[in-house]
Amino acid sequence: MRKILIALLLVVVAAAAWPVYVGVQIENALEEPFTLHVGELHIHHVVDRYERERYRARATSVLHVVGEGLDFELELEHRIDHRLLGAAVQTRTAPGLADGGRMPALWAAALAQARPRADSWLGLGGGVSSRLSSRPVLIARDADPDEEPVPFRLHLGAGQGGIAYSPERMVLSFDTDRLDFTEGERRLLLEQLYFGLVVHPDPDGRYGPLPDYDIGLGSGLVSFTRGDREILALEGLQMSSNQNSAANRLDSLWRVRAEELRSVGLGLETLDLQLTALRWHRPTLLQFMEDLEGVRAMALATDLRTGLLLGMVLEGLQRMIEHDPSLKGHLRLNSQPGKHVRLAVDLGLSGEPETFASRPLESIALNLDFEAGVALLEEVAALLEAEAGLDPNAGMDLQTWLELAVDEEWAHVENGVLSSRLRMEDGRLLINGRDQTVLLLALVFGIARGMF
C-alpha cells in the first residue's frame, strides 16, 4: 500500500509540474525570433509580450513582411493552452496595425474585413501546423474626378487553408470559391480557386532561391472580360510544377491543363502543355540570378544591357554544357480532327565548353515535330483579320503562306493537316529532311545585329 501511495504521489506531482515544463518550453520556442526567406519574400516574426500561467498563456507579436512590393508590419494576439505534448494556439489579428503607415489603405481595409484566424499546434519536438480561415472581403475604390477615373472593385470569398513548418519542409494551402476583380471595363473572375505548395530547404537548411518544391494551382473557371466581351476563358484549369535537386543537378517540370479554352469567338478543348528541364547546373543558375540582380541595379542603355545579358547567358551555358542540360516540351490542343494542334520539342546542349565558345551551334541538338489542322489555322487567320481590321487583300494571306511553305518544303499539307519536322545537329538544320543551314545562319546573324 505504501508503494502505491508513493507512486500515486509521484504521478500527482508530475501532473502538477508538467504543464509548467510545457509552458516554459513553449515560451522559449515562441520568444525566439523567427525569419523565413522564400525567394524574394522575407518574413520576420518576433514576440514583444508574453504572460505565462500554469495551464495557459497570452502573447502579442509582430509579423514583418518585406518583398515583391510589400513592406508592412502586422500585430498578432495569441491565446495559448498548454497540453501534454505541446500547446494549442489561437491567433487573431490585433485591432490595429503595428505600423499602419506602411500598409496601403486598400490592404488595411481588406484585412479588417477578412479578420484572418489561425488555430495552431506547437509540438515540443519542434514544428508548427496551423489551420487558417478568413471571412469574405469586398472593397472598392470610386473614380476620382481630380485624377484618372479608374474605379476598382475586389470581391474575395471566404477562404480556408493551412500552413505547416518544420526544418524538413514547409506546406502552404488555400482555397476559396470566388475571386472577382474589376478595374474600369476589365474584369477577372476565378471560381473554385485552390492553391497548394510544399517547399523543402536547401542543403544548408535555408528556404532560399531555387528550392525543391511541389506546387498545385487550379480553378474551375478563369474568365477575363472587357466590358461585355469575353477575351479569354479557361474551364477546368489545372497547373502543376515541381523542382528537385540532387547534388548540383536541378530538374524541373511545369504543366498546364484545361478542359476548355475560349478566346474572342474561338472555342477549343483539351489543352495540355508541359515543359521539362533536366540536368541543369544549380550553382550556375544561382550565380546567374545573382549577376542578374547586379545588372538590374546598373543604369545602362538598352543595347548595352541586352548585350551584357546575352553574354551572361552564353557564359552560363558554357559552364553547364558538360552536364548535358535539356529542355523538353509538348503541346496538345483540341481533339477534333482537322482542328487539332500537336507539338513536341526536345532541345539539348552537349559537348565541350571550348567547342561551345567557338562554335556554339555545333553543341545544340534540336528535334521539333509540329502538326496542325488547316481548318483551325483558317479559323484563327479569319479571327485575326477581323480583330485587327485588316484588309484580306493586303499582305500575305494564309493560303499564300501555305503555298510558299509547301514550295519551300518547310511544311507538308495532306488530308487537311499541316505538318513539319525540324532537326538540328552538328551545326546543320534540316526541315523535313532538306538542309536549311543557310536559313539558320541568316537568322543567327539577324539576331546578333539586334543584340550588339
Short mmCIF file of C-alpha atoms in Angstrom, two decimals:
data_model
loop_
_atom_site.label_atom_id
_atom_site.label_comp_id
_atom_site.label_asym_id
_atom_site.label_seq_id
_atom_site.Cartn_x
_atom_site.Cartn_y
_atom_site.Cartn_z
CA MET A 1 0.00 0.00 0.00
CA ARG A 2 2.84 2.36 0.83
CA LYS A 3 4.42 1.82 -2.61
CA ILE A 4 1.11 2.51 -4.27
CA LEU A 5 0.68 5.74 -2.33
CA ILE A 6 4.22 6.84 -3.24
CA ALA A 7 3.58 6.06 -6.91
CA LEU A 8 0.32 7.99 -6.83
CA LEU A 9 2.08 10.91 -5.17
CA LEU A 10 4.74 10.95 -7.88
CA VAL A 11 2.04 10.93 -10.55
CA VAL A 12 0.25 13.83 -8.86
CA VAL A 13 3.50 15.83 -8.58
CA ALA A 14 4.38 15.11 -12.23
CA ALA A 15 0.88 16.07 -13.37
CA ALA A 16 1.14 19.34 -11.47
CA ALA A 17 4.66 20.12 -12.69
CA TRP A 18 4.28 19.00 -16.32
CA PRO A 19 2.17 21.99 -17.53
CA VAL A 20 4.83 24.27 -16.06
CA TYR A 21 7.51 22.43 -18.04
CA VAL A 22 5.42 22.59 -21.21
CA GLY A 23 4.77 26.28 -20.66
CA VAL A 24 8.48 27.05 -20.27
CA GLN A 25 9.38 25.11 -23.42
CA ILE A 26 6.66 26.78 -25.48
CA GLU A 27 7.60 30.22 -24.17
CA ASN A 28 11.25 29.65 -25.09
CA ALA A 29 10.24 28.48 -28.57
CA LEU A 30 7.89 31.40 -29.25
CA GLU A 31 10.20 34.10 -27.91
CA GLU A 32 12.96 33.02 -30.28
CA PRO A 33 12.85 35.44 -33.27
CA PHE A 34 11.89 33.64 -36.47
CA THR A 35 12.96 34.63 -40.00
CA LEU A 36 11.86 32.90 -43.20
CA HIS A 37 13.14 33.59 -46.71
CA VAL A 38 11.12 32.28 -49.65
CA GLY A 39 12.61 33.64 -52.86
CA GLU A 40 12.38 37.45 -52.67
CA LEU A 41 9.87 37.35 -49.80
CA HIS A 42 11.23 37.89 -46.27
CA ILE A 43 9.06 37.16 -43.22
CA HIS A 44 10.22 38.07 -39.70
CA HIS A 45 8.27 37.26 -36.52
CA VAL A 46 9.14 38.43 -33.02
CA VAL A 47 7.21 38.29 -29.72
CA ASP A 48 7.03 41.59 -27.82
CA ARG A 49 4.91 40.48 -24.82
CA TYR A 50 4.42 37.10 -23.13
CA GLU A 51 2.35 36.39 -19.99
CA ARG A 52 2.53 32.76 -18.86
CA GLU A 53 0.42 30.95 -16.28
CA ARG A 54 0.41 27.27 -15.36
CA TYR A 55 -2.09 25.98 -17.93
CA ARG A 56 -2.26 28.86 -20.37
CA ALA A 57 -0.54 31.98 -21.63
CA ARG A 58 -1.22 35.13 -23.62
CA ALA A 59 1.16 36.86 -26.01
CA THR A 60 1.37 39.56 -28.65
CA SER A 61 3.82 39.56 -31.53
CA VAL A 62 4.73 41.49 -34.68
CA LEU A 63 4.90 39.93 -38.15
CA HIS A 64 7.04 41.91 -40.61
CA VAL A 65 6.68 41.11 -44.33
CA VAL A 66 9.06 42.56 -46.95
CA GLY A 67 9.43 41.84 -50.66
CA GLU A 68 7.60 41.87 -54.00
CA GLY A 69 6.38 45.42 -53.42
CA LEU A 70 5.30 44.67 -49.83
CA ASP A 71 6.62 46.20 -46.64
CA PHE A 72 4.31 46.19 -43.62
CA GLU A 73 4.06 45.04 -40.02
CA LEU A 74 1.07 43.28 -38.50
CA GLU A 75 0.35 42.88 -34.78
CA LEU A 76 -0.95 39.46 -33.70
CA GLU A 77 -2.62 38.30 -30.49
CA HIS A 78 -2.18 34.70 -29.25
CA ARG A 79 -4.06 32.64 -26.68
CA ILE A 80 -2.05 29.56 -25.69
CA ASP A 81 -3.32 26.42 -23.92
CA HIS A 82 -0.69 24.02 -22.59
CA ARG A 83 -1.21 20.37 -23.46
CA LEU A 84 0.60 17.13 -22.75
CA LEU A 85 2.85 17.10 -25.87
CA GLY A 86 2.76 20.74 -26.86
CA ALA A 87 0.42 23.70 -26.98
CA ALA A 88 -2.72 24.74 -28.85
CA VAL A 89 -2.55 28.37 -30.04
CA GLN A 90 -5.38 30.60 -31.23
CA THR A 91 -4.08 33.56 -33.25
CA ARG A 92 -6.05 36.62 -34.26
CA THR A 93 -5.05 39.94 -35.78
CA ALA A 94 -4.91 42.80 -33.32
CA PRO A 95 -7.44 45.66 -33.77
CA GLY A 96 -4.73 47.90 -35.26
CA LEU A 97 -1.56 47.56 -37.28
CA ALA A 98 1.83 47.74 -35.63
CA ASP A 99 2.76 50.33 -38.23
CA GLY A 100 -0.33 51.38 -40.11
CA GLY A 101 1.54 53.86 -42.30
CA ARG A 102 3.48 51.07 -44.01
CA MET A 103 0.43 49.18 -45.31
CA PRO A 104 -1.60 50.53 -48.26
CA ALA A 105 -5.09 51.64 -47.31
CA LEU A 106 -6.76 49.04 -49.55
CA TRP A 107 -4.70 46.26 -47.91
CA ALA A 108 -5.70 47.53 -44.48
CA ALA A 109 -9.38 47.61 -45.47
CA ALA A 110 -9.22 44.09 -46.85
CA LEU A 111 -7.50 42.83 -43.71
CA ALA A 112 -10.11 44.44 -41.47
CA GLN A 113 -12.90 42.60 -43.33
CA ALA A 114 -11.13 39.26 -43.69
CA ARG A 115 -10.26 39.05 -39.98
CA PRO A 116 -7.90 36.09 -40.61
CA ARG A 117 -7.70 33.43 -37.90
CA ALA A 118 -5.26 30.63 -37.21
CA ASP A 119 -5.59 27.63 -34.90
CA SER A 120 -2.16 26.12 -34.44
CA TRP A 121 -0.32 23.29 -32.75
CA LEU A 122 3.21 23.73 -31.42
CA GLY A 123 4.89 20.44 -30.61
CA LEU A 124 7.58 20.04 -28.00
CA GLY A 125 9.79 18.42 -30.63
CA GLY A 126 9.60 21.50 -32.85
CA GLY A 127 7.47 22.35 -35.84
CA VAL A 128 4.23 24.26 -36.28
CA SER A 129 0.98 23.37 -38.03
CA SER A 130 -1.95 25.77 -38.46
CA ARG A 131 -5.47 25.82 -39.86
CA LEU A 132 -6.24 29.19 -41.46
CA SER A 133 -9.57 30.83 -42.29
CA SER A 134 -10.81 34.25 -43.37
CA ARG A 135 -14.14 35.98 -43.96
CA PRO A 136 -15.37 37.35 -47.32
CA VAL A 137 -13.80 40.61 -48.49
CA LEU A 138 -15.44 43.30 -50.61
CA ILE A 139 -13.54 46.53 -51.20
CA ALA A 140 -13.98 49.22 -53.83
CA ARG A 141 -12.42 52.48 -54.94
CA ASP A 142 -14.61 55.02 -56.72
CA ALA A 143 -13.40 57.10 -59.62
CA ASP A 144 -11.59 60.28 -58.58
CA PRO A 145 -12.70 63.27 -60.71
CA ASP A 146 -9.39 65.05 -59.97
CA GLU A 147 -7.34 62.14 -61.33
CA GLU A 148 -7.62 59.39 -63.92
CA PRO A 149 -11.08 57.84 -63.22
CA VAL A 150 -10.29 54.14 -62.79
CA PRO A 151 -12.85 52.54 -60.47
CA PHE A 152 -11.71 49.45 -58.64
CA ARG A 153 -13.58 46.53 -57.05
CA LEU A 154 -12.44 43.31 -55.41
CA HIS A 155 -14.62 40.51 -54.05
CA LEU A 156 -12.84 37.60 -52.37
CA GLY A 157 -14.94 34.79 -50.94
CA ALA A 158 -14.40 33.13 -47.58
CA GLY A 159 -11.12 31.27 -47.56
CA GLN A 160 -9.60 28.36 -45.71
CA GLY A 161 -6.27 26.62 -45.80
CA GLY A 162 -3.33 25.58 -43.71
CA ILE A 163 0.35 26.03 -43.08
CA ALA A 164 2.91 23.69 -41.56
CA TYR A 165 6.56 24.44 -40.93
CA SER A 166 9.45 22.28 -39.80
CA PRO A 167 13.18 22.16 -40.52
CA GLU A 168 12.44 19.48 -43.15
CA ARG A 169 9.67 21.18 -45.15
CA MET A 170 7.08 23.95 -45.37
CA VAL A 171 3.49 23.34 -46.52
CA LEU A 172 1.00 26.04 -47.53
CA SER A 173 -2.54 25.65 -48.89
CA PHE A 174 -5.51 27.92 -49.52
CA ASP A 175 -8.82 27.75 -51.38
CA THR A 176 -11.82 29.99 -51.93
CA ASP A 177 -14.96 29.75 -54.00
CA ARG A 178 -14.60 33.14 -55.71
CA LEU A 179 -12.18 35.91 -56.64
CA ASP A 180 -13.74 38.73 -58.66
CA PHE A 181 -11.51 41.68 -59.63
CA THR A 182 -12.77 44.64 -61.69
CA GLU A 183 -10.82 47.69 -62.82
CA GLY A 184 -12.56 50.02 -65.23
CA GLU A 185 -14.03 47.86 -68.00
CA ARG A 186 -11.69 44.95 -67.32
CA ARG A 187 -12.81 42.07 -65.15
CA LEU A 188 -11.02 38.94 -63.94
CA LEU A 189 -13.18 36.20 -62.42
CA LEU A 190 -11.93 32.98 -60.83
CA GLU A 191 -14.22 30.37 -59.32
CA GLN A 192 -13.32 27.36 -57.14
CA LEU A 193 -9.75 28.58 -56.79
CA TYR A 194 -7.22 26.42 -54.92
CA PHE A 195 -3.51 26.58 -54.22
CA GLY A 196 -1.07 24.17 -52.57
CA LEU A 197 2.69 24.38 -52.06
CA VAL A 198 5.32 22.14 -50.47
CA VAL A 199 8.85 23.54 -50.18
CA HIS A 200 12.00 21.78 -48.96
CA PRO A 201 15.08 23.68 -47.74
CA ASP A 202 18.44 23.60 -49.48
CA PRO A 203 21.38 21.56 -48.05
CA ASP A 204 22.18 24.49 -45.72
CA GLY A 205 18.65 24.40 -44.26
CA ARG A 206 17.56 27.67 -45.92
CA TYR A 207 14.39 28.29 -47.90
CA GLY A 208 16.26 30.37 -50.45
CA PRO A 209 16.33 30.63 -54.27
CA LEU A 210 15.72 27.50 -56.37
CA PRO A 211 14.38 25.26 -53.57
CA ASP A 212 12.90 21.80 -54.09
CA TYR A 213 9.14 22.24 -54.30
CA ASP A 214 5.78 20.87 -55.46
CA ILE A 215 3.04 23.31 -56.35
CA GLY A 216 -0.55 22.91 -57.50
CA LEU A 217 -2.89 25.66 -58.63
CA GLY A 218 -6.30 25.38 -60.25
CA SER A 219 -9.65 26.98 -60.87
CA GLY A 220 -12.99 25.71 -62.09
CA LEU A 221 -13.30 28.87 -64.22
CA VAL A 222 -10.92 31.65 -65.26
CA SER A 223 -12.60 34.44 -67.20
CA PHE A 224 -11.15 37.72 -68.46
CA THR A 225 -13.61 40.16 -70.00
CA ARG A 226 -13.54 43.73 -71.26
CA GLY A 227 -16.96 45.33 -71.00
CA ASP A 228 -19.50 42.77 -72.24
CA ARG A 229 -16.92 40.90 -74.34
CA GLU A 230 -15.14 37.74 -73.25
CA ILE A 231 -11.45 37.98 -74.15
CA LEU A 232 -10.25 34.69 -72.63
CA ALA A 233 -11.86 31.89 -70.63
CA LEU A 234 -10.50 28.62 -69.29
CA GLU A 235 -12.61 25.92 -67.69
CA GLY A 236 -11.22 23.13 -65.52
CA LEU A 237 -7.79 24.78 -65.32
CA GLN A 238 -5.04 22.84 -63.54
CA MET A 239 -1.44 23.99 -63.17
CA SER A 240 1.28 21.95 -61.50
CA SER A 241 5.01 22.31 -61.12
CA ASN A 242 7.79 20.60 -59.21
CA GLN A 243 11.51 21.02 -58.83
CA ASN A 244 14.05 18.58 -57.41
CA SER A 245 17.79 18.79 -56.94
CA ALA A 246 20.40 16.12 -56.26
CA ALA A 247 23.95 17.31 -55.60
CA ASN A 248 24.36 20.11 -58.19
CA ARG A 249 21.72 18.81 -60.64
CA LEU A 250 18.34 20.52 -60.94
CA ASP A 251 15.26 19.01 -62.64
CA SER A 252 12.01 20.93 -63.13
CA LEU A 253 8.55 20.21 -64.53
CA TRP A 254 5.75 22.65 -65.41
CA ARG A 255 2.34 21.55 -66.74
CA VAL A 256 -0.93 23.31 -67.63
CA ARG A 257 -4.17 21.53 -68.48
CA ALA A 258 -7.66 22.81 -69.21
CA GLU A 259 -10.88 21.15 -70.31
CA GLU A 260 -11.96 24.06 -72.49
CA LEU A 261 -10.44 27.30 -73.81
CA ARG A 262 -12.36 30.19 -75.36
CA SER A 263 -10.80 33.30 -76.86
CA VAL A 264 -12.53 36.00 -78.91
CA GLY A 265 -15.02 33.66 -80.53
CA LEU A 266 -12.64 30.70 -80.87
CA GLY A 267 -13.58 27.57 -78.90
CA LEU A 268 -11.02 24.87 -78.19
CA GLU A 269 -10.82 21.88 -75.88
CA THR A 270 -8.27 19.58 -74.23
CA LEU A 271 -5.39 21.97 -73.64
CA ASP A 272 -2.29 20.15 -72.35
CA LEU A 273 1.04 21.96 -72.19
CA GLN A 274 4.14 20.51 -70.49
CA LEU A 275 7.73 21.75 -70.16
CA THR A 276 10.56 19.80 -68.54
CA ALA A 277 14.08 20.97 -67.72
CA LEU A 278 16.61 18.22 -66.95
CA ARG A 279 20.20 18.19 -65.69
CA TRP A 280 20.58 21.94 -65.20
CA HIS A 281 23.60 23.00 -63.12
CA ARG A 282 22.21 24.57 -59.95
CA PRO A 283 25.32 26.61 -58.90
CA THR A 284 25.45 28.18 -62.37
CA LEU A 285 21.78 29.16 -62.19
CA LEU A 286 22.27 30.68 -58.72
CA GLN A 287 25.25 32.68 -59.97
CA PHE A 288 23.24 33.87 -62.97
CA MET A 289 20.42 35.05 -60.68
CA GLU A 290 22.93 36.95 -58.56
CA ASP A 291 24.56 38.55 -61.62
CA LEU A 292 21.12 39.45 -63.00
CA GLU A 293 20.31 41.43 -59.85
CA GLY A 294 23.57 43.31 -60.34
CA VAL A 295 22.67 44.19 -63.94
CA ARG A 296 19.23 45.42 -62.86
CA ALA A 297 20.90 47.81 -60.43
CA MET A 298 23.02 49.34 -63.21
CA ALA A 299 21.87 52.36 -65.19
CA LEU A 300 22.70 51.03 -68.66
CA ALA A 301 21.45 51.84 -72.12
CA THR A 302 19.12 49.24 -73.62
CA ASP A 303 21.62 47.93 -76.18
CA LEU A 304 24.39 47.64 -73.57
CA ARG A 305 22.07 45.88 -71.15
CA THR A 306 20.92 43.44 -73.86
CA GLY A 307 24.49 42.64 -74.90
CA LEU A 308 25.55 42.12 -71.29
CA LEU A 309 22.62 39.79 -70.61
CA LEU A 310 23.36 37.77 -73.75
CA GLY A 311 27.00 37.43 -72.68
CA MET A 312 25.90 36.23 -69.24
CA VAL A 313 23.60 33.62 -70.79
CA LEU A 314 26.31 32.31 -73.13
CA GLU A 315 28.83 32.16 -70.29
CA GLY A 316 26.37 30.27 -68.09
CA LEU A 317 25.58 27.76 -70.85
CA GLN A 318 29.30 27.24 -71.42
CA ARG A 319 29.76 26.39 -67.73
CA MET A 320 26.89 23.89 -67.63
CA ILE A 321 27.35 22.22 -71.03
CA GLU A 322 29.28 19.29 -69.57
CA HIS A 323 26.14 18.32 -67.62
CA ASP A 324 24.08 17.82 -70.84
CA PRO A 325 21.16 20.12 -69.90
CA SER A 326 17.97 19.73 -71.91
CA LEU A 327 14.50 21.19 -72.37
CA LYS A 328 11.56 19.05 -73.43
CA GLY A 329 8.05 20.20 -74.18
CA HIS A 330 4.79 19.08 -75.69
CA LEU A 331 1.50 20.74 -76.55
CA ARG A 332 -1.84 19.11 -77.32
CA LEU A 333 -4.80 21.26 -78.23
CA ASN A 334 -8.24 20.21 -79.48
CA SER A 335 -9.13 16.62 -80.26
CA GLN A 336 -11.43 17.34 -83.22
CA PRO A 337 -9.89 16.03 -86.49
CA GLY A 338 -8.73 18.83 -88.75
CA LYS A 339 -8.77 21.34 -85.89
CA HIS A 340 -6.09 19.89 -83.63
CA VAL A 341 -2.57 21.03 -82.73
CA ARG A 342 0.32 18.77 -81.74
CA LEU A 343 3.81 20.00 -80.89
CA ALA A 344 6.79 18.11 -79.43
CA VAL A 345 10.16 19.75 -78.77
CA ASP A 346 13.44 18.28 -77.48
CA LEU A 347 16.30 20.76 -77.12
CA GLY A 348 19.64 19.62 -75.71
CA LEU A 349 23.11 21.03 -75.14
CA SER A 350 26.19 18.80 -75.11
CA GLY A 351 29.89 18.77 -75.93
CA GLU A 352 32.94 20.60 -74.60
CA PRO A 353 33.00 24.16 -73.21
CA GLU A 354 35.75 25.12 -75.67
CA THR A 355 33.67 23.95 -78.63
CA PHE A 356 30.63 25.88 -77.42
CA ALA A 357 32.70 29.05 -77.00
CA SER A 358 33.97 28.94 -80.59
CA ARG A 359 31.18 27.07 -82.44
CA PRO A 360 28.03 27.18 -80.26
CA LEU A 361 25.65 25.91 -82.97
CA GLU A 362 27.51 22.58 -83.09
CA SER A 363 26.67 21.97 -79.42
CA ILE A 364 22.91 22.29 -79.91
CA ALA A 365 20.65 19.33 -80.70
CA LEU A 366 17.02 20.09 -81.54
CA ASN A 367 14.09 17.87 -82.54
CA LEU A 368 10.75 19.51 -83.27
CA ASP A 369 7.59 17.88 -84.62
CA PHE A 370 4.58 20.07 -85.43
CA GLU A 371 1.12 19.17 -86.70
CA ALA A 372 -1.97 21.35 -87.04
CA GLY A 373 -5.32 21.15 -88.78
CA VAL A 374 -5.63 23.57 -91.69
CA ALA A 375 -9.26 24.28 -90.76
CA LEU A 376 -8.14 25.57 -87.38
CA LEU A 377 -5.43 27.76 -88.97
CA GLU A 378 -8.01 29.23 -91.34
CA GLU A 379 -10.36 29.96 -88.44
CA VAL A 380 -7.59 31.67 -86.45
CA ALA A 381 -6.48 33.70 -89.50
CA ALA A 382 -10.06 34.90 -90.11
CA LEU A 383 -10.43 35.95 -86.47
CA LEU A 384 -7.11 37.84 -86.53
CA GLU A 385 -8.14 39.70 -89.65
CA ALA A 386 -11.47 40.62 -88.09
CA GLU A 387 -9.89 41.70 -84.80
CA ALA A 388 -7.17 43.81 -86.41
CA GLY A 389 -9.49 45.20 -89.07
CA LEU A 390 -7.14 44.02 -91.81
CA ASP A 391 -7.93 44.04 -95.49
CA PRO A 392 -7.95 40.40 -96.64
CA ASN A 393 -6.26 41.52 -99.89
CA ALA A 394 -3.43 43.31 -98.09
CA GLY A 395 -0.21 41.48 -97.28
CA MET A 396 0.14 37.70 -97.42
CA ASP A 397 -2.98 35.66 -96.63
CA LEU A 398 -2.95 32.20 -95.12
CA GLN A 399 -3.40 30.36 -98.43
CA THR A 400 -0.42 32.18 -99.98
CA TRP A 401 1.68 31.42 -96.93
CA LEU A 402 0.73 27.71 -97.05
CA GLU A 403 1.65 27.52 -100.73
CA LEU A 404 5.01 29.17 -100.03
CA ALA A 405 5.70 26.83 -97.09
CA VAL A 406 4.93 23.78 -99.25
CA ASP A 407 7.01 25.06 -102.18
CA GLU A 408 9.99 25.71 -99.91
CA GLU A 409 9.42 22.32 -98.21
CA TRP A 410 9.08 23.94 -94.81
CA ALA A 411 5.79 22.10 -94.34
CA HIS A 412 3.65 19.35 -95.84
CA VAL A 413 -0.12 19.51 -96.22
CA GLU A 414 -2.01 16.24 -96.55
CA ASN A 415 -5.66 15.42 -95.83
CA GLY A 416 -6.24 18.86 -94.35
CA VAL A 417 -3.32 18.58 -91.90
CA LEU A 418 -0.15 20.68 -91.95
CA SER A 419 2.97 19.03 -90.56
CA SER A 420 6.63 19.90 -90.24
CA ARG A 421 9.71 18.18 -88.81
CA LEU A 422 12.80 20.13 -87.79
CA ARG A 423 16.15 18.60 -86.84
CA MET A 424 19.33 20.38 -85.81
CA GLU A 425 22.61 18.60 -85.10
CA ASP A 426 26.34 19.33 -85.59
CA GLY A 427 25.50 22.88 -86.66
CA ARG A 428 23.22 21.77 -89.52
CA LEU A 429 19.49 22.45 -89.77
CA LEU A 430 17.16 20.03 -91.55
CA ILE A 431 13.49 20.87 -92.22
CA ASN A 432 11.54 17.88 -93.46
CA GLY A 433 14.82 16.27 -94.45
CA ARG A 434 16.04 19.23 -96.50
CA ASP A 435 19.20 21.11 -95.49
CA GLN A 436 18.26 24.65 -94.43
CA THR A 437 21.51 25.60 -92.66
CA VAL A 438 21.78 28.82 -94.70
CA LEU A 439 18.41 29.89 -93.28
CA LEU A 440 19.66 29.15 -89.75
CA LEU A 441 22.83 31.23 -90.23
CA ALA A 442 20.82 34.14 -91.64
CA LEU A 443 18.55 34.00 -88.59
CA VAL A 444 21.51 33.93 -86.17
CA PHE A 445 23.23 36.88 -87.85
CA GLY A 446 19.96 38.82 -87.88
CA ILE A 447 19.55 38.32 -84.13
CA ALA A 448 23.20 39.18 -83.48
CA ARG A 449 22.87 42.54 -85.25
CA GLY A 450 19.95 43.34 -82.99
CA MET A 451 21.94 42.40 -79.89
CA PHE A 452 25.10 44.43 -80.44
#
